[in-house]
mmCIF file of C-alpha atoms in Angstrom:
data_model
loop_
_atom_site.group_PDB
_atom_site.id
_atom_site.type_symbol
_atom_site.label_atom_id
_atom_site.label_comp_id
_atom_site.label_asym_id
_atom_site.label_seq_id
_atom_site.Cartn_x
_atom_site.Cartn_y
_atom_site.Cartn_z
ATOM 1 C CA MET A 13 156.706 304.316 116.360
ATOM 2 C CA LYS A 14 159.883 304.821 114.829
ATOM 3 C CA TYR A 15 158.708 308.048 112.648
ATOM 4 C CA ARG A 16 157.370 309.558 115.674
ATOM 5 C CA LYS A 17 160.857 309.273 117.478
ATOM 6 C CA LEU A 18 162.363 310.637 114.379
ATOM 7 C CA LEU A 19 160.200 313.626 114.024
ATOM 8 C CA ASN A 20 160.489 314.636 117.662
ATOM 9 C CA ILE A 21 164.272 314.526 117.319
ATOM 10 C CA TYR A 22 163.715 316.680 114.312
ATOM 11 C CA LEU A 23 161.438 319.155 115.861
ATOM 12 C CA LEU A 24 163.540 319.392 118.810
ATOM 13 C CA SER A 25 166.725 319.948 116.827
ATOM 14 C CA LEU A 26 164.776 322.685 114.849
ATOM 15 C CA PHE A 27 163.639 324.294 117.992
ATOM 16 C CA SER A 28 167.323 324.337 119.404
ATOM 17 C CA ILE A 29 168.508 326.073 115.979
ATOM 18 C CA LEU A 30 165.721 328.736 115.906
ATOM 19 C CA MET A 31 166.351 329.690 119.785
ATOM 20 C CA LEU A 32 170.329 329.960 118.825
ATOM 21 C CA VAL A 33 169.449 332.001 115.774
ATOM 22 C CA ARG A 34 166.970 334.248 117.867
ATOM 23 C CA CYS A 35 169.525 334.941 120.624
ATOM 24 C CA SER A 36 172.002 335.666 118.205
ATOM 25 C CA SER A 37 169.732 338.130 116.712
ATOM 26 C CA GLN A 38 168.883 339.913 120.056
ATOM 27 C CA VAL A 39 172.411 340.180 120.734
ATOM 28 C CA GLU A 40 173.031 341.798 117.243
ATOM 29 C CA ASN A 41 170.206 344.148 117.514
ATOM 30 C CA ARG A 42 171.120 345.312 121.197
ATOM 31 C CA PRO A 43 174.852 345.457 121.147
ATOM 32 C CA THR A 44 174.611 348.123 124.249
ATOM 33 C CA SER A 45 172.262 346.057 126.196
ATOM 34 C CA GLY A 46 173.743 346.787 129.570
ATOM 35 C CA PRO A 47 176.155 346.760 132.000
ATOM 36 C CA LYS A 48 176.822 343.131 132.227
ATOM 37 C CA MET A 49 178.712 343.440 128.846
ATOM 38 C CA PRO A 50 182.616 343.732 129.622
ATOM 39 C CA ALA A 51 182.839 347.133 128.052
ATOM 40 C CA TYR A 52 180.213 348.497 130.234
ATOM 41 C CA SER A 53 181.971 346.889 133.275
ATOM 42 C CA TYR A 54 184.881 349.034 132.458
ATOM 43 C CA TYR A 55 182.816 352.148 131.733
ATOM 44 C CA LEU A 56 181.218 351.421 135.288
ATOM 45 C CA ASN A 57 184.734 351.027 136.752
ATOM 46 C CA SER A 58 186.039 354.291 135.413
ATOM 47 C CA SER A 59 183.428 356.167 137.234
ATOM 48 C CA LYS A 60 184.639 354.434 140.585
ATOM 49 C CA TYR A 61 188.164 355.685 139.695
ATOM 50 C CA VAL A 62 187.050 358.990 139.213
ATOM 51 C CA GLU A 63 185.403 359.295 142.749
ATOM 52 C CA ASN A 64 188.604 358.297 144.088
ATOM 53 C CA GLN A 65 190.361 360.799 141.890
ATOM 54 C CA GLN A 66 192.234 358.193 140.041
ATOM 55 C CA TYR A 67 191.892 359.945 136.999
ATOM 56 C CA GLN A 68 194.720 357.862 134.836
ATOM 57 C CA LYS A 69 193.151 354.794 135.930
ATOM 58 C CA ALA A 70 190.023 355.771 134.788
ATOM 59 C CA LEU A 71 191.065 356.884 131.324
ATOM 60 C CA VAL A 72 192.704 353.541 130.979
ATOM 61 C CA ALA A 73 189.430 351.777 132.105
ATOM 62 C CA LEU A 74 187.391 353.794 129.282
ATOM 63 C CA ASP A 75 190.254 353.424 126.684
ATOM 64 C CA THR A 76 189.667 349.579 127.169
ATOM 65 C CA ALA A 77 185.950 349.854 126.845
ATOM 66 C CA ILE A 78 186.288 351.770 123.794
ATOM 67 C CA ALA A 79 188.418 349.120 122.359
ATOM 68 C CA LEU A 80 185.771 346.813 123.058
ATOM 69 C CA LYS A 81 182.852 348.727 121.963
ATOM 70 C CA PRO A 82 184.483 351.794 120.143
ATOM 71 C CA GLU A 83 180.774 352.968 118.663
ATOM 72 C CA VAL A 84 179.230 353.854 122.127
ATOM 73 C CA SER A 85 179.079 357.778 122.392
ATOM 74 C CA ASN A 86 179.070 357.943 126.076
ATOM 75 C CA PHE A 87 182.540 356.379 126.579
ATOM 76 C CA TYR A 88 184.297 359.449 124.773
ATOM 77 C CA PHE A 89 181.993 361.933 126.591
ATOM 78 C CA ALA A 90 182.964 360.369 129.932
ATOM 79 C CA LYS A 91 186.908 360.630 128.748
ATOM 80 C CA GLY A 92 186.084 364.408 127.928
ATOM 81 C CA GLN A 93 184.883 365.050 131.471
ATOM 82 C CA ILE A 94 187.728 363.411 133.290
ATOM 83 C CA TYR A 95 190.179 365.745 130.838
ATOM 84 C CA GLU A 96 188.063 368.777 131.777
ATOM 85 C CA ILE A 97 188.517 367.873 135.676
ATOM 86 C CA MET A 98 192.240 367.470 134.997
ATOM 87 C CA GLY A 99 192.368 370.888 133.219
ATOM 88 C CA ASN A 100 193.301 369.276 129.874
ATOM 89 C CA LYS A 101 190.647 371.130 127.898
ATOM 90 C CA ALA A 102 192.293 370.474 124.558
ATOM 91 C CA GLU A 103 192.062 366.635 125.173
ATOM 92 C CA ALA A 104 188.445 367.293 126.335
ATOM 93 C CA ILE A 105 187.397 369.091 123.279
ATOM 94 C CA HIS A 106 189.022 366.085 121.144
ATOM 95 C CA GLU A 107 186.926 363.445 123.176
ATOM 96 C CA TYR A 108 183.818 365.454 122.982
ATOM 97 C CA GLU A 109 184.152 365.619 119.106
ATOM 98 C CA ASN A 110 184.599 361.974 118.986
ATOM 99 C CA ALA A 111 181.404 361.402 120.969
ATOM 100 C CA LEU A 112 179.262 363.416 118.379
ATOM 101 C CA ARG A 113 180.685 361.349 115.677
ATOM 102 C CA TYR A 114 178.849 358.558 117.267
ATOM 103 C CA LYS A 115 175.750 360.561 118.591
ATOM 104 C CA SER A 116 175.085 363.732 116.855
ATOM 105 C CA TYR A 117 172.194 364.492 118.630
ATOM 106 C CA HIS A 118 173.950 365.150 121.941
ATOM 107 C CA PRO A 119 172.760 368.281 123.940
ATOM 108 C CA ASP A 120 175.152 367.776 126.902
ATOM 109 C CA CYS A 121 178.124 367.492 124.542
ATOM 110 C CA TRP A 122 176.833 370.790 122.532
ATOM 111 C CA LEU A 123 176.844 372.679 125.693
ATOM 112 C CA LYS A 124 180.365 371.299 126.839
ATOM 113 C CA LEU A 125 181.834 372.039 123.276
ATOM 114 C CA ALA A 126 180.549 375.469 122.997
ATOM 115 C CA SER A 127 182.052 376.346 126.435
ATOM 116 C CA LEU A 128 185.371 375.076 125.373
ATOM 117 C CA TYR A 129 185.461 376.423 122.007
ATOM 118 C CA MET A 130 184.947 379.953 123.473
ATOM 119 C CA ASP A 131 187.817 379.467 125.734
ATOM 120 C CA PHE A 132 189.932 378.324 122.832
ATOM 121 C CA ASP A 133 188.965 381.520 120.599
ATOM 122 C CA LYS A 134 186.801 379.566 118.491
ATOM 123 C CA PRO A 135 183.378 381.460 118.301
ATOM 124 C CA ASP A 136 182.459 380.272 114.876
ATOM 125 C CA ARG A 137 182.375 376.472 116.202
ATOM 126 C CA ALA A 138 180.864 378.041 119.449
ATOM 127 C CA THR A 139 177.980 379.460 117.464
ATOM 128 C CA GLN A 140 177.202 376.220 115.662
ATOM 129 C CA MET A 141 177.034 373.989 119.089
ATOM 130 C CA LEU A 142 174.551 376.885 120.395
ATOM 131 C CA LYS A 143 172.458 376.768 117.414
ATOM 132 C CA PHE A 144 171.882 373.261 118.008
ATOM 133 C CA LEU A 145 170.939 374.049 121.674
ATOM 134 C CA THR A 146 168.638 377.098 120.788
ATOM 135 C CA GLU A 147 166.915 374.674 118.573
ATOM 136 C CA TYR A 148 166.586 371.752 121.205
ATOM 137 C CA ARG A 149 165.582 374.244 124.056
ATOM 138 C CA PRO A 150 163.903 377.246 122.472
ATOM 139 C CA ASP A 151 162.472 377.865 126.111
ATOM 140 C CA SER A 152 165.847 378.140 127.451
ATOM 141 C CA LEU A 153 166.751 381.968 127.096
ATOM 142 C CA ASN A 154 170.183 381.480 128.702
ATOM 143 C CA TYR A 155 171.117 379.723 125.551
ATOM 144 C CA GLU A 156 170.252 382.517 123.516
ATOM 145 C CA LEU A 157 172.451 385.002 125.761
ATOM 146 C CA MET A 158 175.414 382.491 125.177
ATOM 147 C CA LEU A 159 174.717 382.543 121.487
ATOM 148 C CA ALA A 160 174.634 386.540 121.498
ATOM 149 C CA ASP A 161 177.966 386.251 123.228
ATOM 150 C CA ALA A 162 179.334 383.974 120.584
ATOM 151 C CA TYR A 163 178.415 386.058 117.775
ATOM 152 C CA LEU A 164 180.057 389.095 119.596
ATOM 153 C CA ALA A 165 183.137 387.151 119.922
ATOM 154 C CA ASP A 166 183.012 386.613 116.332
ATOM 155 C CA ARG A 167 182.573 390.112 115.568
ATOM 156 C CA LYS A 168 179.057 389.726 114.135
ATOM 157 C CA SER A 169 177.533 392.403 115.841
ATOM 158 C CA THR A 170 174.338 392.581 113.874
ATOM 159 C CA LEU A 171 173.465 388.990 114.808
ATOM 160 C CA ALA A 172 174.494 389.433 118.376
ATOM 161 C CA LEU A 173 172.102 392.737 118.606
ATOM 162 C CA ASP A 174 169.233 390.569 116.931
ATOM 163 C CA ARG A 175 169.658 388.038 119.951
ATOM 164 C CA VAL A 176 169.702 390.721 122.543
ATOM 165 C CA ASN A 177 166.172 391.997 120.842
ATOM 166 C CA TYR A 178 165.101 388.683 121.071
ATOM 167 C CA LEU A 179 165.522 388.186 124.369
ATOM 168 C CA GLU A 180 164.246 391.555 125.529
ATOM 169 C CA LYS A 181 160.866 390.732 123.530
ATOM 170 C CA GLN A 182 160.818 387.453 125.526
ATOM 171 C CA GLY A 183 160.833 389.579 128.792
ATOM 172 C CA TYR A 184 164.345 388.306 129.627
ATOM 173 C CA GLN A 185 166.291 390.908 131.863
ATOM 174 C CA SER A 186 170.136 390.960 132.650
ATOM 175 C CA GLU A 187 172.859 393.582 132.886
ATOM 176 C CA GLU A 188 174.877 391.550 130.399
ATOM 177 C CA LEU A 189 172.297 392.598 127.769
ATOM 178 C CA ASN A 190 173.969 396.186 128.136
ATOM 179 C CA ARG A 191 177.447 394.768 127.894
ATOM 180 C CA ILE A 192 176.416 392.741 124.553
ATOM 181 C CA ARG A 193 174.696 395.971 123.255
ATOM 182 C CA GLY A 194 177.742 398.079 124.164
ATOM 183 C CA ILE A 195 180.492 396.016 122.541
ATOM 184 C CA ALA A 196 178.246 395.488 119.328
ATOM 185 C CA TYR A 197 177.898 399.221 118.985
ATOM 186 C CA TYR A 198 181.522 399.718 119.513
ATOM 187 C CA LEU A 199 182.194 397.113 116.653
ATOM 188 C CA GLN A 200 179.947 398.973 114.354
ATOM 189 C CA ALA A 201 181.863 402.416 115.402
ATOM 190 C CA ASP A 202 178.676 403.845 116.850
ATOM 191 C CA TYR A 203 180.950 404.961 119.780
ATOM 192 C CA LYS A 204 178.158 407.364 121.700
ATOM 193 C CA VAL A 205 175.642 404.695 121.693
ATOM 194 C CA ALA A 206 178.198 402.351 122.887
ATOM 195 C CA ILE A 207 179.284 404.348 125.800
ATOM 196 C CA GLU A 208 175.416 404.794 126.736
ATOM 197 C CA TYR A 209 175.529 400.932 127.127
ATOM 198 C CA LEU A 210 178.661 400.227 128.796
ATOM 199 C CA ASP A 211 178.388 402.888 131.185
ATOM 200 C CA LYS A 212 175.106 401.070 132.501
ATOM 201 C CA TYR A 213 177.049 398.227 132.533
ATOM 202 C CA VAL A 214 180.133 399.140 134.414
ATOM 203 C CA ARG A 215 178.414 400.925 137.219
ATOM 204 C CA GLN A 216 177.281 397.569 138.216
ATOM 205 C CA ASN A 217 179.900 395.691 137.053
ATOM 206 C CA PRO A 218 183.230 397.824 137.663
ATOM 207 C CA GLN A 219 185.609 394.638 137.912
ATOM 208 C CA ASN A 220 184.553 393.430 134.331
ATOM 209 C CA TYR A 221 187.989 394.749 132.642
ATOM 210 C CA LYS A 222 186.914 393.977 129.102
ATOM 211 C CA ALA A 223 183.903 396.229 129.298
ATOM 212 C CA GLN A 224 186.124 398.846 131.093
ATOM 213 C CA LYS A 225 188.445 398.300 128.059
ATOM 214 C CA TYR A 226 185.609 398.865 125.575
ATOM 215 C CA LEU A 227 184.320 401.715 127.122
ATOM 216 C CA GLY A 228 187.553 403.470 127.439
ATOM 217 C CA ILE A 229 188.444 403.014 123.744
ATOM 218 C CA ALA A 230 184.717 404.247 122.613
ATOM 219 C CA ALA A 231 185.402 407.178 124.850
ATOM 220 C CA LEU A 232 188.849 408.000 123.201
ATOM 221 C CA LYS A 233 187.368 407.608 119.963
ATOM 222 C CA ALA A 234 184.453 409.754 120.746
ATOM 223 C CA GLY A 235 187.149 412.589 121.769
ATOM 224 C CA MET A 236 186.256 411.974 125.493
ATOM 225 C CA MET A 237 190.129 411.674 126.745
ATOM 226 C CA GLU A 238 189.696 411.872 130.400
ATOM 227 C CA LYS A 239 186.949 409.472 130.474
ATOM 228 C CA GLY A 240 188.636 407.187 128.223
ATOM 229 C CA ILE A 241 191.981 407.351 130.130
ATOM 230 C CA SER A 242 190.020 406.705 133.385
ATOM 231 C CA HIS A 243 188.374 403.506 132.156
ATOM 232 C CA LEU A 244 191.629 402.045 130.472
ATOM 233 C CA ASN A 245 193.255 402.627 133.628
ATOM 234 C CA LYS A 246 190.432 400.652 135.494
ATOM 235 C CA ALA A 247 190.991 397.897 132.800
ATOM 236 C CA LEU A 248 194.325 397.836 133.849
ATOM 237 C CA ALA A 249 193.935 397.648 137.492
#
């Protein structure tokens, strides 16, 4: 009888220890298991602050969440979005880059960074993000168009033309293809062909000063002084 009592006590103690080990293991294996955790509470509170346009408070809440769980990519991504809303693009880039450190496969982050890198005249970095996007969504021709533009900004005219040719083969139709082709041929010093495509584009988009500028300079290079000056004046208007 005494033996049975001791055995029951032993089994109960063993069960309790096993349950503690199991619970501990589950917590370790699921560090981001839900909003009940303190870090996620601050994360959720930050969105409420954003809704009320209390951006500084939202940033403080996210900084607290990061202090508690620095490995969660979405915390940094949320900070990047807030900085974008505030117009602080440099800090937005910094936070999106932090987000990628903890989650390299992040299409939303790639798209954000591609756009911001173009704004900061870093087309080489933009092309890297857009390559990721075109691999992630090969059916999205808009990403291909953005990649062509990034190559153009990086003065890689041949690569830009390759993307345009690919888009046309896929049946993509856009006036922007004429703009990209025109500037690409301008960069290759093929001014007559550049004029042909840019003329088509500015007839539909006369407000695009950059296209007007390239068209004007191409015309001057081709010896078409009057036409060149006319388009350069439109670029300055």
